[in-house]
XYZ file of C-alpha atoms in Angstrom:
771
model
C -47.399 71.735 64.049
C -47.225 69.027 61.432
C -46.598 70.869 58.166
C -48.511 68.533 55.859
C -52.232 69.142 55.513
C -55.070 68.675 53.015
C -54.631 64.918 52.419
C -56.618 63.448 49.527
C -56.605 60.529 47.099
C -56.131 60.675 43.307
C -56.918 57.128 42.057
C -55.565 56.153 38.668
C -59.097 55.559 37.377
C -60.192 59.116 38.240
C -62.154 60.748 41.047
C -65.605 59.978 39.651
C -67.912 57.176 40.905
C -66.987 54.834 38.097
C -63.311 55.302 38.914
C -63.858 54.327 42.546
C -65.975 51.311 41.560
C -63.283 50.131 39.158
C -60.656 50.549 41.864
C -62.751 48.599 44.383
C -63.255 45.821 41.843
C -59.523 45.511 41.242
C -58.803 45.410 44.997
C -61.435 42.713 45.623
C -60.135 40.669 42.730
C -56.605 40.817 44.123
C -57.816 39.800 47.583
C -59.896 36.933 46.179
C -56.990 35.612 44.162
C -54.778 35.661 47.229
C -57.305 33.824 49.448
C -58.090 31.226 46.822
C -54.429 30.587 46.268
C -53.880 30.096 49.983
C -56.869 27.726 50.369
C -55.882 25.671 47.325
C -52.319 25.357 48.523
C -53.401 24.268 51.999
C -55.626 21.481 50.681
C -52.690 19.610 49.234
C -51.461 18.469 52.575
C -51.386 19.085 56.238
C -50.117 22.667 56.693
C -49.794 24.074 60.186
C -52.095 26.970 60.995
C -49.252 29.367 61.715
C -47.846 28.829 58.198
C -51.196 29.556 56.623
C -51.491 32.660 58.778
C -48.034 33.891 57.801
C -48.732 33.402 54.060
C -52.051 35.179 54.472
C -50.350 38.150 56.109
C -47.769 38.365 53.292
C -50.455 38.205 50.604
C -52.597 40.770 52.415
C -49.606 43.089 52.509
C -49.116 42.581 48.732
C -52.747 43.503 48.128
C -52.404 46.509 50.467
C -49.305 47.844 48.656
C -50.999 47.465 45.260
C -54.150 49.168 46.546
C -52.161 52.088 47.950
C -50.427 52.450 44.576
C -53.789 52.498 42.803
C -55.196 55.082 45.205
C -52.209 57.460 44.771
C -52.476 59.420 48.045
C -51.305 63.046 47.933
C -51.032 65.974 50.329
C -50.279 69.693 50.185
C -48.191 71.830 52.522
C -47.833 75.629 52.689
C -44.504 77.343 53.426
C -43.713 81.006 53.996
C -40.696 82.219 52.040
C -38.926 85.502 51.724
C -38.816 87.058 48.214
C -36.436 89.806 47.179
C -37.469 92.472 44.640
C -35.646 92.731 41.283
C -34.368 95.696 39.288
C -33.799 95.155 35.545
C -31.365 97.271 33.515
C -31.515 97.179 29.668
C -28.403 98.364 27.797
C -28.355 99.241 24.079
C -25.534 97.338 22.359
C -26.139 98.380 18.716
C -23.563 100.090 16.517
C -25.439 103.378 16.604
C -24.095 103.723 20.158
C -20.672 104.417 18.600
C -22.029 107.697 17.187
C -21.395 111.009 18.964
C -23.230 111.802 22.176
C -24.944 115.113 22.878
C -21.749 116.884 23.873
C -19.965 115.767 20.718
C -16.783 115.101 22.728
C -17.452 111.402 23.198
C -19.583 108.629 21.720
C -22.815 107.293 23.190
C -21.313 103.984 24.303
C -18.617 105.751 26.298
C -21.201 108.103 27.775
C -23.342 105.131 28.820
C -20.400 103.344 30.433
C -19.369 106.541 32.223
C -22.903 106.933 33.576
C -22.873 103.371 34.932
C -19.404 103.854 36.359
C -20.600 106.975 38.152
C -23.330 105.016 39.944
C -21.182 101.928 40.645
C -21.326 102.486 44.470
C -25.126 102.675 44.323
C -25.319 99.548 42.167
C -23.088 97.665 44.602
C -25.310 98.643 47.539
C -28.440 97.812 45.566
C -27.087 94.343 44.729
C -26.886 93.529 48.461
C -30.535 94.405 48.993
C -32.148 93.677 45.615
C -31.711 91.185 42.799
C -30.123 93.150 39.953
C -30.369 91.885 36.386
C -28.540 93.425 33.415
C -29.561 92.625 29.822
C -28.043 93.844 26.539
C -30.407 94.399 23.615
C -30.331 95.067 19.878
C -33.087 93.183 18.041
C -32.772 90.452 20.665
C -32.048 90.124 24.370
C -29.034 88.686 26.240
C -28.467 88.480 29.999
C -25.102 89.975 30.983
C -22.904 88.493 33.710
C -22.225 90.777 36.661
C -19.918 91.089 39.614
C -20.883 92.924 42.799
C -23.788 94.610 41.046
C -21.848 95.846 38.007
C -22.348 94.325 34.533
C -19.626 92.912 32.335
C -20.254 95.059 29.251
C -19.111 94.096 25.729
C -15.879 95.715 24.587
C -17.827 97.514 21.827
C -21.451 97.639 20.699
C -21.809 95.418 17.619
C -25.581 94.918 17.225
C -26.589 95.337 13.569
C -30.217 96.419 14.099
C -32.025 98.366 16.812
C -35.394 97.299 18.158
C -36.331 99.098 21.353
C -39.809 97.691 21.871
C -39.422 93.932 21.209
C -36.529 93.290 23.677
C -38.355 95.299 26.341
C -41.432 93.159 25.787
C -39.277 90.017 26.119
C -37.807 91.355 29.379
C -41.285 91.992 30.770
C -42.366 88.438 29.942
C -39.232 86.942 31.486
C -39.959 88.693 34.783
C -43.560 87.492 34.885
C -44.194 85.614 38.156
C -41.274 87.361 39.867
C -41.276 90.620 41.793
C -39.618 93.363 39.682
C -39.322 96.689 41.452
C -38.397 98.819 38.427
C -37.021 98.733 34.858
C -34.228 100.961 33.534
C -33.827 101.148 29.734
C -30.640 102.868 28.495
C -29.907 103.664 24.818
C -30.352 106.152 21.991
C -33.937 105.155 21.124
C -33.101 104.374 17.466
C -35.431 101.899 15.722
C -33.811 100.454 12.579
C -35.495 97.028 12.324
C -37.743 97.143 9.206
C -40.473 94.980 10.754
C -40.371 94.799 14.570
C -41.575 91.563 16.140
C -43.613 93.440 18.744
C -45.547 96.641 18.146
C -45.510 99.634 20.470
C -49.154 98.968 21.391
C -48.299 95.453 22.593
C -45.483 96.802 24.761
C -47.808 99.471 26.174
C -50.400 96.844 27.122
C -47.771 94.674 28.823
C -46.342 97.665 30.727
C -49.848 98.542 31.942
C -50.464 94.955 33.108
C -47.077 94.785 34.822
C -47.731 97.928 36.890
C -44.026 98.654 37.460
C -42.197 101.904 36.646
C -40.014 102.156 33.554
C -37.209 104.708 33.611
C -35.583 105.497 30.257
C -32.176 107.121 29.897
C -31.406 108.533 26.435
C -27.964 109.146 24.900
C -27.299 111.051 21.671
C -28.564 114.175 19.959
C -32.192 114.172 18.721
C -32.946 114.520 15.001
C -34.136 118.105 15.199
C -30.785 119.277 16.532
C -29.007 121.804 14.357
C -25.759 119.919 14.952
C -26.984 116.943 12.879
C -25.502 116.995 9.362
C -26.038 114.202 6.874
C -26.555 113.603 3.147
C -27.715 110.266 1.738
C -28.593 108.839 -1.690
C -31.912 106.966 -1.750
C -34.595 105.504 -4.036
C -32.268 104.361 -6.815
C -33.726 101.273 -8.572
C -31.484 98.234 -8.248
C -31.545 97.356 -11.965
C -32.083 99.012 -15.352
C -32.554 97.538 -18.836
C -32.124 99.351 -22.123
C -31.241 98.902 -25.768
C -28.134 100.394 -27.301
C -28.401 104.059 -28.388
C -31.701 104.537 -26.537
C -32.180 107.295 -23.989
C -32.499 106.098 -20.404
C -33.508 108.177 -17.386
C -31.599 107.457 -14.156
C -33.743 108.593 -11.238
C -32.786 108.755 -7.563
C -33.276 110.990 -4.542
C -30.971 112.856 -2.189
C -31.895 113.347 1.447
C -30.266 116.370 3.066
C -30.295 117.048 6.821
C -28.932 120.302 8.183
C -27.691 121.767 4.868
C -30.570 124.097 4.087
C -29.605 126.701 1.504
C -26.328 125.008 0.518
C -25.829 123.604 -2.991
C -24.975 119.890 -2.857
C -23.350 118.425 -6.006
C -24.450 114.992 -7.254
C -22.576 112.904 -9.819
C -23.240 109.707 -11.774
C -20.462 107.181 -12.354
C -20.843 104.597 -15.144
C -18.491 101.614 -15.054
C -18.328 98.973 -17.769
C -18.215 95.608 -15.975
C -16.253 93.919 -18.760
C -13.647 96.565 -19.615
C -13.561 98.477 -16.324
C -13.824 101.785 -18.191
C -15.327 104.534 -16.007
C -17.112 107.678 -17.138
C -18.658 110.364 -14.956
C -21.291 112.982 -15.577
C -22.895 115.397 -13.127
C -26.512 115.613 -12.021
C -28.041 118.981 -11.350
C -27.030 120.186 -7.877
C -29.484 119.862 -5.007
C -30.144 123.019 -2.973
C -32.198 122.270 0.173
C -34.720 124.968 1.047
C -34.153 126.880 4.327
C -37.613 126.046 5.653
C -36.910 122.303 5.314
C -33.795 121.295 7.281
C -34.633 117.609 6.652
C -36.056 116.902 3.200
C -35.668 114.539 0.233
C -35.126 115.906 -3.280
C -35.422 113.973 -6.575
C -32.507 113.924 -9.008
C -32.535 112.659 -12.585
C -30.119 112.231 -15.461
C -30.508 111.034 -19.056
C -27.856 108.686 -20.431
C -27.597 107.095 -23.889
C -25.549 103.878 -23.766
C -23.754 103.534 -27.091
C -22.634 99.923 -26.773
C -24.391 96.800 -25.467
C -22.983 95.320 -22.299
C -23.254 95.334 -18.531
C -22.628 98.455 -16.511
C -22.596 99.503 -12.862
C -24.206 102.879 -12.145
C -23.258 104.769 -8.974
C -25.003 107.926 -7.813
C -22.662 109.709 -5.424
C -22.599 112.837 -3.251
C -19.168 114.015 -2.034
C -18.688 114.266 1.719
C -20.076 117.559 2.962
C -18.628 119.817 5.682
C -19.322 118.536 9.227
C -20.825 115.319 7.833
C -19.817 112.355 10.009
C -21.645 109.502 8.253
C -20.437 108.933 4.671
C -21.396 105.299 3.972
C -24.821 106.420 2.791
C -23.454 109.035 0.366
C -23.607 106.709 -2.605
C -25.813 103.980 -4.037
C -25.171 101.662 -6.984
C -27.341 99.875 -9.514
C -26.884 97.585 -12.531
C -27.586 98.468 -16.153
C -27.927 95.851 -18.888
C -27.776 97.221 -22.424
C -28.948 94.901 -25.206
C -28.304 94.993 -28.914
C -30.752 94.169 -31.682
C -33.917 93.877 -29.645
C -37.183 94.051 -31.558
C -38.856 97.451 -31.477
C -42.623 97.562 -31.628
C -44.754 100.669 -32.149
C -48.310 100.205 -30.838
C -50.923 102.790 -31.929
C -54.268 102.527 -30.150
C -57.459 104.568 -30.326
C -59.453 103.008 -27.474
C -58.437 102.431 -23.832
C -59.670 98.854 -23.745
C -58.600 95.733 -21.912
C -56.938 94.198 -24.983
C -54.338 96.955 -25.284
C -53.567 96.805 -21.562
C -52.860 93.069 -21.516
C -51.151 92.962 -24.921
C -48.771 95.774 -24.014
C -47.961 94.134 -20.694
C -47.142 90.734 -22.196
C -44.966 92.225 -24.957
C -43.106 94.474 -22.531
C -42.409 91.487 -20.257
C -40.018 90.157 -22.928
C -36.664 91.795 -22.389
C -35.821 91.552 -26.096
C -38.944 93.519 -27.066
C -39.157 97.278 -26.709
C -42.668 98.670 -27.034
C -43.517 102.312 -27.739
C -47.173 103.062 -27.108
C -49.151 105.921 -28.662
C -52.769 106.652 -27.717
C -54.882 108.682 -30.136
C -57.778 109.921 -28.040
C -61.111 109.965 -29.906
C -62.204 112.922 -27.801
C -59.534 115.007 -29.524
C -60.754 114.359 -33.057
C -60.505 118.058 -33.788
C -56.712 117.581 -33.763
C -56.791 114.708 -36.287
C -55.174 113.588 -38.479
C -51.977 113.075 -36.495
C -48.750 113.115 -38.443
C -46.837 109.911 -37.666
C -44.755 109.930 -40.819
C -41.475 110.049 -38.888
C -42.534 107.124 -36.690
C -43.457 104.854 -39.608
C -40.340 105.922 -41.509
C -38.018 105.146 -38.591
C -35.959 102.096 -39.675
C -35.332 101.054 -36.028
C -38.916 99.757 -35.659
C -39.560 96.145 -36.668
C -43.303 95.721 -36.074
C -46.264 98.114 -36.054
C -49.539 97.341 -34.286
C -52.776 99.119 -35.173
C -55.440 98.768 -32.515
C -58.962 100.166 -32.614
C -57.843 103.272 -34.537
C -60.109 104.977 -37.039
C -58.399 105.851 -40.325
C -59.325 109.527 -39.881
C -56.880 109.678 -36.972
C -54.037 109.137 -39.445
C -55.371 109.883 -42.922
C -57.461 112.470 -44.714
C -57.849 112.107 -48.445
C -56.534 115.048 -50.369
C -55.158 116.705 -47.237
C -52.979 114.298 -45.260
C -52.118 110.957 -46.831
C -48.434 110.759 -45.911
C -48.834 108.877 -42.611
C -50.553 105.751 -43.944
C -48.410 105.943 -47.067
C -45.337 105.835 -44.804
C -46.788 102.788 -43.031
C -47.475 101.065 -46.361
C -43.933 101.802 -47.499
C -42.507 100.460 -44.228
C -44.307 97.143 -44.696
C -43.143 97.051 -48.316
C -39.544 97.458 -47.082
C -39.884 94.460 -44.750
C -41.586 95.685 -41.558
C -44.426 93.732 -39.932
C -47.981 94.978 -39.419
C -50.537 93.573 -36.965
C -54.098 94.905 -37.317
C -56.448 94.159 -34.399
C -60.221 94.031 -34.413
C -62.460 96.779 -33.069
C -65.413 99.012 -33.854
C -63.155 101.316 -35.898
C -60.803 98.698 -37.374
C -60.626 97.420 -40.963
C -63.606 98.480 -43.138
C -65.630 100.060 -40.245
C -62.589 102.198 -39.574
C -62.598 103.544 -43.113
C -59.400 101.877 -44.326
C -60.838 101.176 -47.773
C -59.398 103.547 -50.384
C -56.395 104.331 -48.148
C -52.802 103.211 -48.722
C -53.439 100.287 -46.307
C -56.063 98.826 -48.635
C -53.237 97.316 -50.632
C -51.530 95.970 -47.494
C -54.465 94.281 -45.749
C -55.161 90.638 -46.736
C -58.899 91.319 -47.122
C -61.095 93.306 -49.475
C -62.943 96.135 -47.751
C -66.204 97.884 -48.607
C -65.782 101.651 -48.765
C -69.370 102.101 -47.547
C -68.926 99.953 -44.424
C -68.063 102.873 -42.135
C -68.789 103.061 -38.403
C -69.730 106.576 -37.297
C -68.451 107.957 -34.018
C -70.910 108.188 -31.106
C -73.345 105.906 -32.984
C -74.383 102.376 -31.940
C -72.197 99.640 -33.467
C -73.474 98.399 -36.800
C -74.324 94.729 -36.266
C -73.560 93.563 -39.805
C -69.936 94.653 -39.436
C -69.360 92.251 -36.535
C -69.817 88.617 -35.490
C -71.496 87.959 -32.122
C -69.785 85.845 -29.478
C -68.961 83.469 -28.061
C -66.483 82.480 -30.766
C -64.214 79.485 -30.234
C -60.981 79.660 -32.206
C -59.743 76.689 -34.227
C -56.400 76.378 -36.075
C -56.914 75.925 -39.825
C -53.421 75.113 -41.046
C -50.106 74.497 -39.302
C -48.280 77.726 -38.543
C -45.533 79.015 -36.305
C -47.907 81.743 -35.117
C -50.651 79.398 -33.884
C -48.547 76.506 -32.566
C -49.331 76.436 -28.838
C -48.478 72.764 -28.337
C -46.288 70.250 -30.124
C -48.551 67.327 -29.176
C -52.227 68.322 -29.487
C -52.416 71.893 -30.715
C -56.136 71.823 -31.581
C -57.050 70.669 -28.078
C -55.198 73.628 -26.510
C -57.078 76.083 -28.734
C -60.434 74.460 -27.971
C -59.899 74.899 -24.217
C -59.195 78.637 -24.420
C -61.972 81.053 -23.431
C -63.987 82.041 -26.540
C -63.908 85.562 -27.940
C -66.715 87.901 -26.911
C -67.131 89.010 -30.526
C -65.131 89.755 -33.679
C -65.034 91.771 -36.891
C -66.576 90.441 -40.070
C -63.421 90.437 -42.189
C -65.119 90.016 -45.562
C -63.688 88.539 -48.778
C -60.076 87.395 -48.723
C -57.392 88.304 -51.214
C -55.762 85.421 -53.122
C -52.529 85.776 -51.146
C -54.288 85.498 -47.771
C -53.952 82.414 -45.580
C -56.449 81.709 -42.814
C -54.611 80.572 -39.697
C -57.530 80.655 -37.234
C -61.253 80.396 -37.854
C -64.447 80.184 -35.841
C -66.459 76.987 -35.485
C -68.680 78.177 -38.332
C -65.682 78.818 -40.600
C -65.418 82.621 -40.314
C -61.792 83.761 -40.675
C -60.359 85.081 -37.398
C -56.614 85.322 -38.038
C -55.365 85.955 -41.569
C -51.728 86.092 -42.680
C -50.264 87.491 -45.861
C -47.180 89.151 -47.261
C -46.852 92.552 -48.867
C -43.611 93.370 -50.591
C -40.902 92.174 -48.236
C -43.080 92.625 -45.174
C -45.614 90.463 -43.371
C -49.154 91.232 -42.247
C -51.516 89.677 -39.696
C -55.181 90.649 -39.454
C -56.831 89.488 -36.220
C -60.612 89.908 -36.033
C -60.917 89.696 -32.251
C -60.181 92.055 -29.374
C -60.846 89.926 -26.262
C -57.892 87.569 -25.879
C -57.288 89.391 -22.577
C -59.649 86.803 -21.073
C -57.012 84.093 -21.515
C -54.593 85.246 -18.797
C -57.485 86.143 -16.487
C -58.644 82.517 -16.634
C -55.277 80.889 -15.996
C -53.837 80.766 -19.540
C -51.168 83.434 -19.176
C -48.397 81.237 -20.639
C -50.488 80.457 -23.722
C -51.391 84.136 -24.109
C -47.771 85.206 -23.878
C -46.610 82.525 -26.303
C -49.246 83.327 -28.934
C -48.569 87.052 -29.077
C -44.799 86.605 -28.882
C -44.872 84.145 -31.765
C -47.035 86.536 -33.767
C -44.526 89.352 -33.169
C -41.526 87.165 -34.041
C -43.215 85.967 -37.219
C -44.016 89.514 -38.312
C -40.348 90.444 -37.753
C -39.177 87.308 -39.607
C -37.541 86.000 -36.428
C -39.409 82.700 -36.167
C -36.363 80.712 -37.228
C -34.090 82.356 -34.655
C -34.553 79.531 -32.160
C -31.716 79.964 -29.713
C -31.610 78.222 -26.395
C -31.100 80.833 -23.731
C -29.506 80.174 -20.352
C -30.884 82.658 -17.826
C -30.456 83.789 -14.211
C -33.054 85.691 -12.216
C -32.360 87.581 -8.981
C -35.143 89.178 -6.896
C -32.778 92.043 -6.131
C -29.299 92.879 -7.347
C -28.505 95.124 -4.394
C -28.612 93.689 -0.884
C -27.317 94.505 2.580
C -24.437 92.641 4.195
C -25.339 89.227 5.572
C -28.414 88.831 3.350
C -29.048 85.369 1.909
C -29.434 85.892 -1.853
C -31.911 83.569 -3.570
C -31.774 83.123 -7.333
C -33.390 81.032 -10.049
C -31.920 79.714 -13.256
C -32.877 77.599 -16.229
C -32.796 77.187 -19.998
C -35.552 78.252 -22.397
C -35.957 78.347 -26.159
C -36.720 81.379 -28.305
C -40.424 81.096 -27.464
C -39.759 81.204 -23.750
C -40.474 77.509 -23.121
C -38.395 75.889 -20.381
C -36.064 73.030 -21.281
C -35.636 70.265 -18.721
C -33.122 67.877 -20.336
C -30.099 69.989 -19.397
C -27.465 69.882 -16.643
C -26.697 73.151 -14.880
C -23.794 74.185 -12.647
C -23.582 77.384 -10.604
C -20.818 79.195 -8.748
C -20.342 82.569 -7.083
C -17.205 84.694 -7.157
C -17.020 86.987 -4.096
C -15.158 90.333 -4.144
C -12.170 88.617 -2.567
C -11.215 84.959 -2.434
C -11.870 81.916 -4.613
C -15.140 80.988 -6.281
C -17.629 78.739 -4.461
C -19.907 76.110 -5.978
C -23.630 76.445 -5.284
C -26.033 73.546 -5.004
C -29.083 73.840 -7.269
C -32.467 72.265 -6.524
C -35.433 71.695 -8.798
C -38.267 74.182 -8.211
C -41.046 73.819 -10.773
C -39.785 74.512 -14.297
C -36.554 76.111 -13.074
C -33.733 75.514 -10.607
C -33.182 77.504 -7.415
C -30.042 78.253 -5.429
C -28.777 80.435 -2.590
C -25.682 82.547 -1.971
C -25.315 82.326 1.795
C -22.028 84.050 2.583
C -22.375 87.763 1.793
C -20.547 89.330 4.721
C -17.971 91.179 2.594
C -19.249 94.307 0.799
C -18.630 94.617 -2.916
C -19.626 93.053 -6.228
C -20.427 89.333 -6.370
C -20.471 87.539 -9.740
C -22.866 84.644 -10.204
C -22.039 82.229 -13.039
C -24.159 79.402 -14.467
C -23.086 76.961 -17.152
C -25.263 74.330 -18.840
C -24.890 71.208 -20.893
C -27.586 69.739 -23.158
C -26.507 66.201 -24.013
C -22.993 66.496 -25.418
C -23.412 70.179 -26.281
C -22.209 72.987 -24.022
C -24.443 76.063 -23.975
C -22.994 79.524 -23.762
C -22.536 80.278 -20.026
C -24.255 83.256 -18.463
C -23.062 85.558 -15.703
C -24.754 88.208 -13.616
C -23.696 90.293 -10.642
C -25.167 91.657 -7.469
C -23.919 94.254 -5.024
C -23.559 93.815 -1.285
C -23.490 97.383 -0.073
C -21.857 98.615 3.104
C -24.818 100.767 4.001
C -25.091 100.186 7.724
C -28.594 101.206 8.826
C -27.247 101.716 12.326
C -24.761 104.284 11.068
C -26.858 105.732 8.233
C -27.896 108.725 10.348
C -26.463 110.075 13.579
C -29.701 111.407 15.095
C -30.903 109.710 18.286
C -34.590 109.317 19.179
C -35.058 110.068 22.885
C -38.750 110.706 22.233
C -39.280 107.004 21.472
C -37.870 106.067 24.888
C -39.874 108.820 26.579
C -43.122 107.495 25.049
C -42.424 104.050 26.475
C -41.728 105.431 29.938
C -44.897 107.509 29.770
C -46.991 104.335 29.709
C -45.886 103.712 33.333
C -46.464 107.245 34.590
C -49.027 106.103 37.171
C -46.443 103.719 38.654
C -43.823 106.503 38.769
C -42.026 105.802 35.491
C -40.559 108.633 33.443
C -37.728 109.617 31.112
C -34.649 110.837 32.963
C -31.337 112.437 32.039
C -28.111 110.482 32.704
C -27.311 112.867 35.571
C -30.612 111.923 37.258
C -29.685 108.236 37.451
C -27.676 108.529 40.670
C -30.344 110.262 42.843
C -33.015 107.878 41.519
C -31.000 104.815 42.543
C -30.426 106.368 45.959
C -34.176 106.808 46.248
C -34.722 103.110 45.514
C -32.266 102.190 48.275
C -34.636 103.702 50.819
C -37.570 101.465 49.874
C -38.634 98.219 51.696
C -36.955 95.327 50.047
C -38.418 92.043 51.269
C -41.807 90.462 51.668
C -43.121 87.068 52.699
C -45.098 84.974 50.265
C -46.826 81.638 50.805
C -45.751 78.840 48.505
C -47.707 75.576 48.230
C -45.853 72.289 47.803
C -47.743 69.206 46.584
C -46.592 65.621 47.128
C -48.214 62.640 45.372
C -47.164 59.019 45.614
C -45.250 57.928 42.546
C -44.422 61.410 41.207
C -40.875 61.319 42.546
C -38.135 58.731 42.163
C -37.637 57.971 45.877
C -41.226 56.978 46.698
C -41.672 55.199 43.351
C -38.597 53.066 44.042
C -39.744 52.472 47.618
C -43.078 51.092 46.393
C -41.335 48.936 43.823
C -38.902 47.501 46.375
C -41.722 46.840 48.882
C -43.799 44.970 46.302
C -40.767 43.092 45.010
C -39.717 42.156 48.554
C -43.194 40.859 49.535
C -43.486 38.796 46.358
C -40.008 37.384 47.018
C -40.951 36.442 50.593
C -44.145 34.744 49.361
C -42.240 32.771 46.736
C -39.469 31.770 49.194
C -41.920 30.515 51.832
C -43.828 28.449 49.292
C -40.640 26.868 47.989
C -39.412 26.127 51.477
C -42.738 24.561 52.540
C -43.210 22.859 49.165
C -46.463 24.634 48.432
C -47.666 25.417 44.941
């Protein structure tokens, strides 16, 4: 029987009525042109009838070939073909397969190869009846070559991350449209990829749609086995900052598996990056509880760096008996100790938004150390609080008084030493910032206290705000209050071009204190639109004082003015500490993390800023990285906003990498800056030796209805023998469609036919001298 059937036409103008009409119009036009050309040519002279007939036949054939091309005939045929079923084997090639197997006498990779070798005869027989496919997986999938049904395995498993689910999902998709008989997934079930591409639910759905059995074969000892022994250091921050001679807490955690009841020593190593000097001090030992064979325990140690500099901190646990994995027994971090940073003591009596935002912006400056003290109004029975030692401490440079009532610190005739100590500190050269609030200035009762002499305003002793009473309106100015600079000042300079315009665009204050008469030494730096003083500066003894009437500048960063907010309060702090003239251009480097795994691309940013934190653009920067071994490498920098960005790409070698940046401003070289980061050899594949056969069993359980299940390696041979007894082939019908012009042969045939007919027509006309 003729195999082709179901002939139909697919005209180029479409199958609709308008397409057919357009096609008919084109065909008629071609025919008309041919007939008219023949008639016109014949009228020029006496042409025999047979010549006219021959030309007409040639032109009709031209029209016919063009019409056939426009109609695009096509036909479909159906063939019966034999299809062979497939069996897919997935083989775990990650480094965790080098860990011990269940017996402990061999590793998992060897056990897997031995299991495959044991069933080699069955695989060879299966390959003659089925299509076998072997794939190796880690966090990706690779088809393995094979010979006579046996795969060519890698010499050693080298995959850096395990992902059981995603490669299986990829294998299922690759077999879509084919006829898989079964899937075999061999490995230890470990999942070490932080964020798998495919979730377990997605794999389960695909397994259910596929309807084929999945058999999983697990190698390695599960985590709950008593033979698993491991200790690891975790949760150590990558970077610490401190000032010289300040206490610093080093916090980490130790995870202990299988050492319940045994004391595990922990030590801290401190290495000076510049001198190489190493000191060690012990942590308290960790003793895992018997009822928790796998638990994590916090460890902490207080250090007091005596000298500024850069240090490397390493928390380490010595190798324990029967512990096979030791790469995770230590973790390192960086410590930067600074000298001469400004110390600020902030005393607040109200948990308000202003203190939250002001503390955060001051603490964001690495050269500012802020100590915060909250005097809770609900504990007034414990007032006054003795802060004499705090205000007498010479290490503090600036004191900030928030919404603190004077009774929290002072009681006439009983306790006057605290505010007297603060007055004396300002007299010796310390700075004082007083913020507005319901219990600040005169409403806070600071008249007739030692601070009356320090404040730049005169205060009424009767203007006292009682606790738990509504605010007295005459003590305050209602908002909104727009701030305006009154005289040029370092404190209020937010722009070098149009400072007043910047202030006018800031969100207005919600309210402010009525500051009252000014002392002769006071200078108004900011005022409201109606002329009320908002920010007043003065000097007392060798110290400086700022009185700010408002308490709602926290609105500025919330409405997109975070840089202005930070600059204003930083300048105020520097001015109070007499540091406004210390304008030093600072070259800086910023790393998102100073401890990374091998092979990680390390991004960093760099730039130059002045003492106020403003970025400088008219500088030339150069960067290089010095790896643990080998020469330094230059790094290309690219502009990214107000800073420059770069990447350290090659981080395959573990150890300490030093990143250096130098800068040139015009003809002047700036002091270069250097920072370091650690590439740790903390292989997640080898961080713990416990396998996870339950993960493989859960996957197989999704195909239980199709016969899938988790099997032991010894069960592999009888299962393959069972598959050999199944029917192996089936016939399927496959449709083949042919359409004129889709293939090269028929397209060229049409072209040659049309070209040949046109050539014949032209040759005859030339020979018979017809137009």
